[in-house]
PDB file of C-alpha atoms in Angstrom:
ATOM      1  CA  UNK L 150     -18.798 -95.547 152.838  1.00 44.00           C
ATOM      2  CA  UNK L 151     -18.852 -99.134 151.883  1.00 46.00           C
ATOM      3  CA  UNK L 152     -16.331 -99.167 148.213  1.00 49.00           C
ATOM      4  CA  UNK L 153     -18.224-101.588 145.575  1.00 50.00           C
ATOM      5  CA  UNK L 154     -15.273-102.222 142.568  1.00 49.00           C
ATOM      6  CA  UNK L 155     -17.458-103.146 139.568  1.00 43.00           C
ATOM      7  CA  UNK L 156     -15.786-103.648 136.391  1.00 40.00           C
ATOM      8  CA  UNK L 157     -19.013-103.720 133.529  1.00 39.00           C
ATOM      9  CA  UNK L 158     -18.632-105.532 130.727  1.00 37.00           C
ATOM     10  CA  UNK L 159     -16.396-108.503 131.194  1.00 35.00           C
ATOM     11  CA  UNK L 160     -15.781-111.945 141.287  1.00 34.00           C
ATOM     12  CA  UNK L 161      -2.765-117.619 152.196  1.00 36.00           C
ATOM     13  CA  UNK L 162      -5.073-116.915 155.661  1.00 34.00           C
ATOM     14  CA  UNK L 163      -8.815-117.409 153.972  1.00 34.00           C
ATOM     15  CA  UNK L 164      -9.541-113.907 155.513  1.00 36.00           C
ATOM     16  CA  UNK L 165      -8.513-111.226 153.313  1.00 38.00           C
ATOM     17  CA  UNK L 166     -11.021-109.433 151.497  1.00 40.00           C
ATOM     18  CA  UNK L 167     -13.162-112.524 151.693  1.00 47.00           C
ATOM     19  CA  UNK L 168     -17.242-112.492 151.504  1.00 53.00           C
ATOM     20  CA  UNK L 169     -19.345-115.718 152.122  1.00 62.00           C
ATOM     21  CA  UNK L 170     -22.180-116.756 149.885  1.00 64.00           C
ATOM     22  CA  UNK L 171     -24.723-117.049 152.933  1.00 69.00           C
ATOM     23  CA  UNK L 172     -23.586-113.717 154.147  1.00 68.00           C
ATOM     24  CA  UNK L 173     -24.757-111.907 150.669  1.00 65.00           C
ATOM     25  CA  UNK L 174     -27.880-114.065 150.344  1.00 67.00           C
ATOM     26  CA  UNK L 175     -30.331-111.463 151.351  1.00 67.00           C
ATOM     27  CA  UNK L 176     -28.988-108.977 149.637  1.00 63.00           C
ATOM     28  CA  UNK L 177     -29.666-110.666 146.152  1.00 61.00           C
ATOM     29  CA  UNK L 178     -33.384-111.883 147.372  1.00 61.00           C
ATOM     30  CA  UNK L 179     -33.868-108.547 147.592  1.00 58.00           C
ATOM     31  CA  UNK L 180     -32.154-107.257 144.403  1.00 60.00           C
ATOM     32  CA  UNK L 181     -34.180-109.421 141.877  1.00 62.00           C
ATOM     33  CA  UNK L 182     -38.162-109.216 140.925  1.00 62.00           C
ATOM     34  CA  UNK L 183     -38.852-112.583 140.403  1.00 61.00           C
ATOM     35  CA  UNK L 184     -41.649-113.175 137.161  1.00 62.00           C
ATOM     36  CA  UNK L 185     -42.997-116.690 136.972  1.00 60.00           C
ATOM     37  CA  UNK L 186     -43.275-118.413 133.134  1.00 58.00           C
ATOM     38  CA  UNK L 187     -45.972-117.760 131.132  1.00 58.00           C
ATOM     39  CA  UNK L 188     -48.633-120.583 132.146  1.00 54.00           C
ATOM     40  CA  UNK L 189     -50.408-121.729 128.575  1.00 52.00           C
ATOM     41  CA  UNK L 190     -50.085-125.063 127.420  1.00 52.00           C
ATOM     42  CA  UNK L 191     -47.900-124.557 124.856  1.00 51.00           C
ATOM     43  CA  UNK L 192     -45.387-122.452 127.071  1.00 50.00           C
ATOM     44  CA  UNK L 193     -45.286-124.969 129.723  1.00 48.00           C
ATOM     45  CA  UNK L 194     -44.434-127.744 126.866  1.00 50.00           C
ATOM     46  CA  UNK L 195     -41.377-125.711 126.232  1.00 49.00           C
ATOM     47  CA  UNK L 196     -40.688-124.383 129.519  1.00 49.00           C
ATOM     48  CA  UNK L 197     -37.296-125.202 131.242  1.00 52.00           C
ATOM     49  CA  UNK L 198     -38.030-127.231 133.920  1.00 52.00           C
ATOM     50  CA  UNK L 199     -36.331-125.425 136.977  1.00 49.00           C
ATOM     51  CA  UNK L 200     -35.824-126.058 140.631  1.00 43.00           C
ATOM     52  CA  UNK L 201     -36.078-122.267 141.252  1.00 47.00           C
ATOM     53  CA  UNK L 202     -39.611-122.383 140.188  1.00 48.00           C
ATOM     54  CA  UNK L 203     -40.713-124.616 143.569  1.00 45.00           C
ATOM     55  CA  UNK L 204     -38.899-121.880 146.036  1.00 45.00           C
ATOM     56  CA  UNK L 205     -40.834-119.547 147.877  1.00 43.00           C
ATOM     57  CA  UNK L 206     -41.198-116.461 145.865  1.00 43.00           C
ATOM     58  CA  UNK L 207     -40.663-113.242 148.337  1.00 42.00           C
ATOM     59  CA  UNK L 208     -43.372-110.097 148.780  1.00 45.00           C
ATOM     60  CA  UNK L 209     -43.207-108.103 145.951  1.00 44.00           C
ATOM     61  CA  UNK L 210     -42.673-105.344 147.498  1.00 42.00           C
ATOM     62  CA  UNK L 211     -39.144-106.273 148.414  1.00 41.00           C
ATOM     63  CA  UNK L 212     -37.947-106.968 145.189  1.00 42.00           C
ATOM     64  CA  UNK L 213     -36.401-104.238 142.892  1.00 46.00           C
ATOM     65  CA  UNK L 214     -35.342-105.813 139.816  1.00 43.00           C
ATOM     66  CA  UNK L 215     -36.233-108.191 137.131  1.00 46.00           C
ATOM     67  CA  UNK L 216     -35.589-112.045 136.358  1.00 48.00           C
ATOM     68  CA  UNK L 217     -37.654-114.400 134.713  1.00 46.00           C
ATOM     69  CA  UNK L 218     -37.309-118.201 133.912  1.00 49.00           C
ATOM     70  CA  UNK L 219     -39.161-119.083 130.723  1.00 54.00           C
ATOM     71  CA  UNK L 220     -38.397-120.720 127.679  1.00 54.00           C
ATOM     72  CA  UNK L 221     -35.110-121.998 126.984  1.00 59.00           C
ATOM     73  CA  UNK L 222     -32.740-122.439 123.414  1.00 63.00           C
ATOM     74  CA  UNK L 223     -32.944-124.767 121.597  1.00 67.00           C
ATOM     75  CA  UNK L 224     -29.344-125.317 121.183  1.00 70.00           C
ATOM     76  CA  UNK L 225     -29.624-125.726 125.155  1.00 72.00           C
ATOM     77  CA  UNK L 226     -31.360-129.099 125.013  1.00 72.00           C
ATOM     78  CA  UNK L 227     -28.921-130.615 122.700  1.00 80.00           C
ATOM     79  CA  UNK L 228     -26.276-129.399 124.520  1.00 83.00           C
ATOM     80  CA  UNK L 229     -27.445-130.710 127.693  1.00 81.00           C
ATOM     81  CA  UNK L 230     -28.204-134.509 125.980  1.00 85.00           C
ATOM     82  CA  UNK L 231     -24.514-134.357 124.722  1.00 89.00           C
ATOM     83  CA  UNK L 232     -23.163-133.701 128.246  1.00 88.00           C
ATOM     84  CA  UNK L 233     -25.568-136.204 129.357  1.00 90.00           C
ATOM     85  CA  UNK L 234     -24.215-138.945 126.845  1.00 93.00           C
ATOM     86  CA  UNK L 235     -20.696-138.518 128.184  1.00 93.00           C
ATOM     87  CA  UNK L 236     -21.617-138.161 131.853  1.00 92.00           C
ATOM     88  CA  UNK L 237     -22.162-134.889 132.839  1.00 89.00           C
ATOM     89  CA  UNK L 238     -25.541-135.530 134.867  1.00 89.00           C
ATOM     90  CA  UNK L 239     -28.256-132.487 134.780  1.00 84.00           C
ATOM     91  CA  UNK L 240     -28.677-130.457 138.100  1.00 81.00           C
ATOM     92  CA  UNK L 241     -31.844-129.066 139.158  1.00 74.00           C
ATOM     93  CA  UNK L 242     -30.720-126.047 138.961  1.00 69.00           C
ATOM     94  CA  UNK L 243     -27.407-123.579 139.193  1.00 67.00           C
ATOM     95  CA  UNK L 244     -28.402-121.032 141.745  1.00 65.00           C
ATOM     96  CA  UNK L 245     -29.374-123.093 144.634  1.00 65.00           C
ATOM     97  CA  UNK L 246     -25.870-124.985 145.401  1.00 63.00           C
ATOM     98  CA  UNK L 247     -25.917-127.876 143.230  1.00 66.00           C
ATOM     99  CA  UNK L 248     -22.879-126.826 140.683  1.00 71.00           C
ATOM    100  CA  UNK L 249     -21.376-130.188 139.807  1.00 82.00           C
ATOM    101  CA  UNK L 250     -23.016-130.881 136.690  1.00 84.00           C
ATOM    102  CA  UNK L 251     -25.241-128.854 133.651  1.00 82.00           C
ATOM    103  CA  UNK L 252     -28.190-126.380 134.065  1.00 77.00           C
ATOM    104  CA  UNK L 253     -29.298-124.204 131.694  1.00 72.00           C
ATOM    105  CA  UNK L 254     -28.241-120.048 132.804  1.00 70.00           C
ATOM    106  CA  UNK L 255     -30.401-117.891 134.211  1.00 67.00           C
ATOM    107  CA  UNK L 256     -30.360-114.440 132.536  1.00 67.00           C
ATOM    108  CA  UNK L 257     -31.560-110.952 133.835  1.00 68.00           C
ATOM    109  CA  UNK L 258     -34.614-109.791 130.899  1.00 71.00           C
ATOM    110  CA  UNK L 259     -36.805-107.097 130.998  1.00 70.00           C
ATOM    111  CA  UNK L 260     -40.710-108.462 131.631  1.00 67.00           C
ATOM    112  CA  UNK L 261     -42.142-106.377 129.015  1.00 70.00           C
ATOM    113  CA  UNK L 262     -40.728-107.619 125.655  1.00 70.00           C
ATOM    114  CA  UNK L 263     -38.078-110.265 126.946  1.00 69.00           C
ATOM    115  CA  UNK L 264     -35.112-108.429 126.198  1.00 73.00           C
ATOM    116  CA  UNK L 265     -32.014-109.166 127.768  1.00 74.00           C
ATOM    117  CA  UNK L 266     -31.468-106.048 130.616  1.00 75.00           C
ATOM    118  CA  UNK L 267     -28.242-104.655 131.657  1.00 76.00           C
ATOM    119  CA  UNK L 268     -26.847-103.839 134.775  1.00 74.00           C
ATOM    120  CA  UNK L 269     -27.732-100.071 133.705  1.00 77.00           C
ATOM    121  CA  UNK L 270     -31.082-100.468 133.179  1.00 74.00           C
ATOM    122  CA  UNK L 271     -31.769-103.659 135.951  1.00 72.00           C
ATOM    123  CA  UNK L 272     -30.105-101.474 138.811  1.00 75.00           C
ATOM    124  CA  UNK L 273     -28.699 -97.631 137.886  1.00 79.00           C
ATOM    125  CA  UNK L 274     -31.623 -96.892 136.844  1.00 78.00           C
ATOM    126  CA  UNK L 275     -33.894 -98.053 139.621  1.00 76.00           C
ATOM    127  CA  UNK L 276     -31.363 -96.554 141.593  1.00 79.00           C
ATOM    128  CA  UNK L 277     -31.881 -93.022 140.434  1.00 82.00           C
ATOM    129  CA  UNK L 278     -35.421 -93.405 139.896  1.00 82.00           C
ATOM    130  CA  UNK L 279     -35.174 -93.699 143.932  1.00 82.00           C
ATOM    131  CA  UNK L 280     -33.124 -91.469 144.248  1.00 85.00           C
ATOM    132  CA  UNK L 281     -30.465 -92.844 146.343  1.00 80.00           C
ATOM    133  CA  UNK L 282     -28.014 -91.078 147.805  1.00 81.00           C
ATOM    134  CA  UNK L 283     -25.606 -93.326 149.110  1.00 80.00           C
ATOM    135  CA  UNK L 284     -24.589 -94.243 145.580  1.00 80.00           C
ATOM    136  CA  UNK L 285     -21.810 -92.882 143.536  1.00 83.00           C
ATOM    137  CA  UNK L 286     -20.925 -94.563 139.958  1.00 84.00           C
ATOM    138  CA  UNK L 287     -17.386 -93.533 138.212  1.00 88.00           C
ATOM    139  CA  UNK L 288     -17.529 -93.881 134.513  1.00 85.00           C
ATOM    140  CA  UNK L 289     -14.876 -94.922 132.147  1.00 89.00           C
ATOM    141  CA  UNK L 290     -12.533 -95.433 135.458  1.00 91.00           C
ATOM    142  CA  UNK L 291     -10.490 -98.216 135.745  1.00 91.00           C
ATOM    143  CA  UNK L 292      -9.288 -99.978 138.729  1.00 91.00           C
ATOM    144  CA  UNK L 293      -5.675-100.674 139.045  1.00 93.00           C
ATOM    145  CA  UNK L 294      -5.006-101.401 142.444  1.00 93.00           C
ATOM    146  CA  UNK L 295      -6.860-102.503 146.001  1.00 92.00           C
ATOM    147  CA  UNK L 296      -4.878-100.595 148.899  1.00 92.00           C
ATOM    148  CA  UNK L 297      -4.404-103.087 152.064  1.00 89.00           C
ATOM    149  CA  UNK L 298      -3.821-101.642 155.631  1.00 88.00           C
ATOM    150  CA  UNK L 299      -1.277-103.891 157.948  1.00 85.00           C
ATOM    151  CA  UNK L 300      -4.256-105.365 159.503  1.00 84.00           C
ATOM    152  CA  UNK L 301      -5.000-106.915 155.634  1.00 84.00           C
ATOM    153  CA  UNK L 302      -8.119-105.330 155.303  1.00 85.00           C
ATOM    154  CA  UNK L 303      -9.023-103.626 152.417  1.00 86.00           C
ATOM    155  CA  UNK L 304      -9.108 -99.214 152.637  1.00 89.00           C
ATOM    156  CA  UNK L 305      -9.509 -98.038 149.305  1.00 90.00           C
ATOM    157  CA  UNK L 306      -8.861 -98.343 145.551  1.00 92.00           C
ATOM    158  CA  UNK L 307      -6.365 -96.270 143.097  1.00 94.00           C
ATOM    159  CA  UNK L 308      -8.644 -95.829 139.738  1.00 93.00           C
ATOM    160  CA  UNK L 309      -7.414 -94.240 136.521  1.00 94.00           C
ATOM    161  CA  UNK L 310     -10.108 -91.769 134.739  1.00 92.00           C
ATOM    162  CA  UNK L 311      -8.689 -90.161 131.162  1.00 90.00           C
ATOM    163  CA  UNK L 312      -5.274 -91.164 132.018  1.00 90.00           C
ATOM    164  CA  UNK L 313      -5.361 -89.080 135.812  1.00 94.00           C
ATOM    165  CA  UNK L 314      -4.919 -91.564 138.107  1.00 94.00           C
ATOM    166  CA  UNK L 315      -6.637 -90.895 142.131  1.00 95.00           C
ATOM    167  CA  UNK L 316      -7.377 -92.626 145.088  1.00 94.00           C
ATOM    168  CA  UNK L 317     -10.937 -94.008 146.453  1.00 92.00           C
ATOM    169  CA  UNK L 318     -10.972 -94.402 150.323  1.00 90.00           C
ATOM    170  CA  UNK L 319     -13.597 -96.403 151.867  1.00 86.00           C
ATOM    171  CA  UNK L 320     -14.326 -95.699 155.715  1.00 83.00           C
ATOM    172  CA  UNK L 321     -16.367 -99.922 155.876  1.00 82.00           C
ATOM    173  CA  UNK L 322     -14.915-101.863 153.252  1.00 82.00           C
ATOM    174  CA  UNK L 323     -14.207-102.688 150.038  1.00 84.00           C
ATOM    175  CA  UNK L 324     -15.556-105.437 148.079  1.00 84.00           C
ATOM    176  CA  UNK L 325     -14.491-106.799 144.806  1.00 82.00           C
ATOM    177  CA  UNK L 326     -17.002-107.519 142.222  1.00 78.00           C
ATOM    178  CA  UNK L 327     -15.055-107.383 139.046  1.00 79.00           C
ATOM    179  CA  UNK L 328     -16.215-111.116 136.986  1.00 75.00           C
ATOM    180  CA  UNK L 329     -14.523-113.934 136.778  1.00 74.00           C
ATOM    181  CA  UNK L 330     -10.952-113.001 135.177  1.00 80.00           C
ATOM    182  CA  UNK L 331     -10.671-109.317 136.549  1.00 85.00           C
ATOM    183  CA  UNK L 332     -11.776-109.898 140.122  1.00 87.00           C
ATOM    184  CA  UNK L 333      -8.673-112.258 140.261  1.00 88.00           C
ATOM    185  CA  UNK L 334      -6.617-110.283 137.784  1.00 90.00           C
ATOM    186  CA  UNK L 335      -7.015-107.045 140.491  1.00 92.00           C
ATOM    187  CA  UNK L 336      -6.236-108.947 143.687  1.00 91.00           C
ATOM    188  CA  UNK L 337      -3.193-110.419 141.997  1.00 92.00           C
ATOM    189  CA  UNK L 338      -1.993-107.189 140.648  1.00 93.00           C
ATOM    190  CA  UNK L 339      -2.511-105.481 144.436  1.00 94.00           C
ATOM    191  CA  UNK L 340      -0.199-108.377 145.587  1.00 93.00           C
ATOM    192  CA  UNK L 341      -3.074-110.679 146.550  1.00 92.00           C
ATOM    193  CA  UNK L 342      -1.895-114.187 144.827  1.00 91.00           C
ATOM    194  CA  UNK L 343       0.718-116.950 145.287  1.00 92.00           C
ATOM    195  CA  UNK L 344       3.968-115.172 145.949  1.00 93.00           C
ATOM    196  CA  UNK L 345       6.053-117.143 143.030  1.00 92.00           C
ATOM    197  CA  UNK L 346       3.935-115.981 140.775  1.00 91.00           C
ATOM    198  CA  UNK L 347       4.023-112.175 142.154  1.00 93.00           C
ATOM    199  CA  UNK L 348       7.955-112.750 142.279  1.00 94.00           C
ATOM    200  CA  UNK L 349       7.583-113.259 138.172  1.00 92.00           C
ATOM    201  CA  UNK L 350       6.418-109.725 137.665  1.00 92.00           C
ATOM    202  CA  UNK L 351       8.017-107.674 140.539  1.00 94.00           C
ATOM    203  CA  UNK L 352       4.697-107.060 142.434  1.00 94.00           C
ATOM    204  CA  UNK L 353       5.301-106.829 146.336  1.00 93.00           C
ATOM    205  CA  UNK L 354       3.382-109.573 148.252  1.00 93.00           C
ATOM    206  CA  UNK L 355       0.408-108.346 150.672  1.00 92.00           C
ATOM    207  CA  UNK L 356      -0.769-111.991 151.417  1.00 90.00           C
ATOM    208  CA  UNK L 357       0.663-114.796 150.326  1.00 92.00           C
ATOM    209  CA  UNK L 358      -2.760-116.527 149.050  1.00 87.00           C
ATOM    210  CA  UNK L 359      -2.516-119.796 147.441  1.00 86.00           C
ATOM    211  CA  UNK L 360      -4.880-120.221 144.482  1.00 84.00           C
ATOM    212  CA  UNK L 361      -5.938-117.200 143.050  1.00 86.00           C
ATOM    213  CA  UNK L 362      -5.384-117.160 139.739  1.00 82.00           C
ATOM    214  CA  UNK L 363      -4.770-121.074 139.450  1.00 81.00           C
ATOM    215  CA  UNK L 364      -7.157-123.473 138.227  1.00 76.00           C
ATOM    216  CA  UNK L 365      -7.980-122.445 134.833  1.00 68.00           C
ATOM    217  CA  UNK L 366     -10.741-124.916 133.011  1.00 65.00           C
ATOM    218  CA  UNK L 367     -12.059-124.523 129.493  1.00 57.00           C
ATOM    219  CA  UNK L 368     -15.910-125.391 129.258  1.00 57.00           C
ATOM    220  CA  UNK L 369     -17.797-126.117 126.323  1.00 53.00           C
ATOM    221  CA  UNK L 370     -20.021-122.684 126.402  1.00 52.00           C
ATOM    222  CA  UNK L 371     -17.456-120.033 126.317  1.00 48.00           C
ATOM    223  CA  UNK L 372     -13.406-121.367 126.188  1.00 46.00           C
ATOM    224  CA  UNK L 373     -11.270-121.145 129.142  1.00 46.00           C
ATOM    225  CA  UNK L 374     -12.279-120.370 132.510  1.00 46.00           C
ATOM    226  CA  UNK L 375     -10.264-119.701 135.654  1.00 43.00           C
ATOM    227  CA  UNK L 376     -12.445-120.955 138.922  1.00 44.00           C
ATOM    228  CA  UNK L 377     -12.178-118.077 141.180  1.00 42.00           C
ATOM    229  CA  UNK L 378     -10.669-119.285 144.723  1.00 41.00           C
TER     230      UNK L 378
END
């Protein structure tokens, strides 16, 4: 059993619990149905112009779930000639590797009707409409702490569901995929962090990992930010 830790609704020795981009790129080719814009004349005047639009676009058939680049805000386009105007250069795009500068965000919406999709309906549903069974989804449980074997991989989870608290065991591994303040705010609390900063709140170290937690940034979209390291 491979343990996913999802948190809905909000991601020392550089080996613990750690997952590489390249190593997870398949997996989200495969996990996104990729719609191209709507081609009139008018659409492609407003269209954001996108370096994901030039990349190869996969067989259907191995796609599952939805994403479509089409028009963008209009608040976007000011927003990106302010940034501009005090140096903040415009990437191609924000998916591909090119972070260091501004992009307009891609979002997950429903083809029919443009509607912004959730992870519910973009991938529990599909999941149960193929009836999966190597899936298992907790509700209204909470994750409170990642259990670490000696060898510093990860084993299991303790979760919390209507205040009884139980443990999760996986048998592969278990991967983190709680946003950008939880995922940090879990490994920390399972003694995953600087150890100073452990030492503050009486949480015994498992790996003495420099940076998690640190570098917190504001941006201009949506206050401060903590880069996830």
């Amino acid at each position: 059993m491979i343990l996913v830790v999802i948190i809905v609704g909000g991601g020392g020795n550089g080996q613990m619990l750690s997952v590489h981009f390249r190593q997870r790129l398949t997996v989200f080719k495969q996990s996104i149905q990729f719609t191209t814009p709507k081609s009139t004349r008018d659409e492609l005047r407003r269209r954001v112009q996108n370096k994901m639009l030039a990349l190869p676009v996969l067989p259907e058939a191995l796609f599952r779930y939805h994403m479509q680049i089409n028009t963008g805000q209009s608040f976007s386009s000011y927003m990106e000639g302010g940034l501009n105007e005090i140096g903040v250069p415009t990437v191609p795009d924000s998916n591909c590797g090119s972070l260091l500068g501004a992009q307009y965000c891609s979002s997950t919406i429903r083809r029919s009707g443009e509607s912004r999709d959730t992870f519910q309906t973009s991938f529990l549903r599909e999941a149960v409409r193929q009836k999966l069974t190597n899936l298992k989804v907790f509700s209204h449980t909470m994750a409170k702490k990642i259990l670490v074997a000696s060898n510093k991989k990860g084993t299991g989870v303790v979760v919390e569901s209507d205040a009884i608290s139980y443990t999760l065991t996986a048998n592969k591994e278990t991967t983190v995929w709680a946003g950008t303040f939880q995922s940090l705010q879990l490994l920390m609390v399972s003694g995953i962090a600087p150890s100073e900063q452990l030492a503050k709140y009486t949480i015994a170290v498992v790996v003495d990992l420099i940076g998690v937690g640190q570098g917190r940034k504001t941006i201009s979209s949506s206050g401060p930010r903590t880069a996830s390291t």
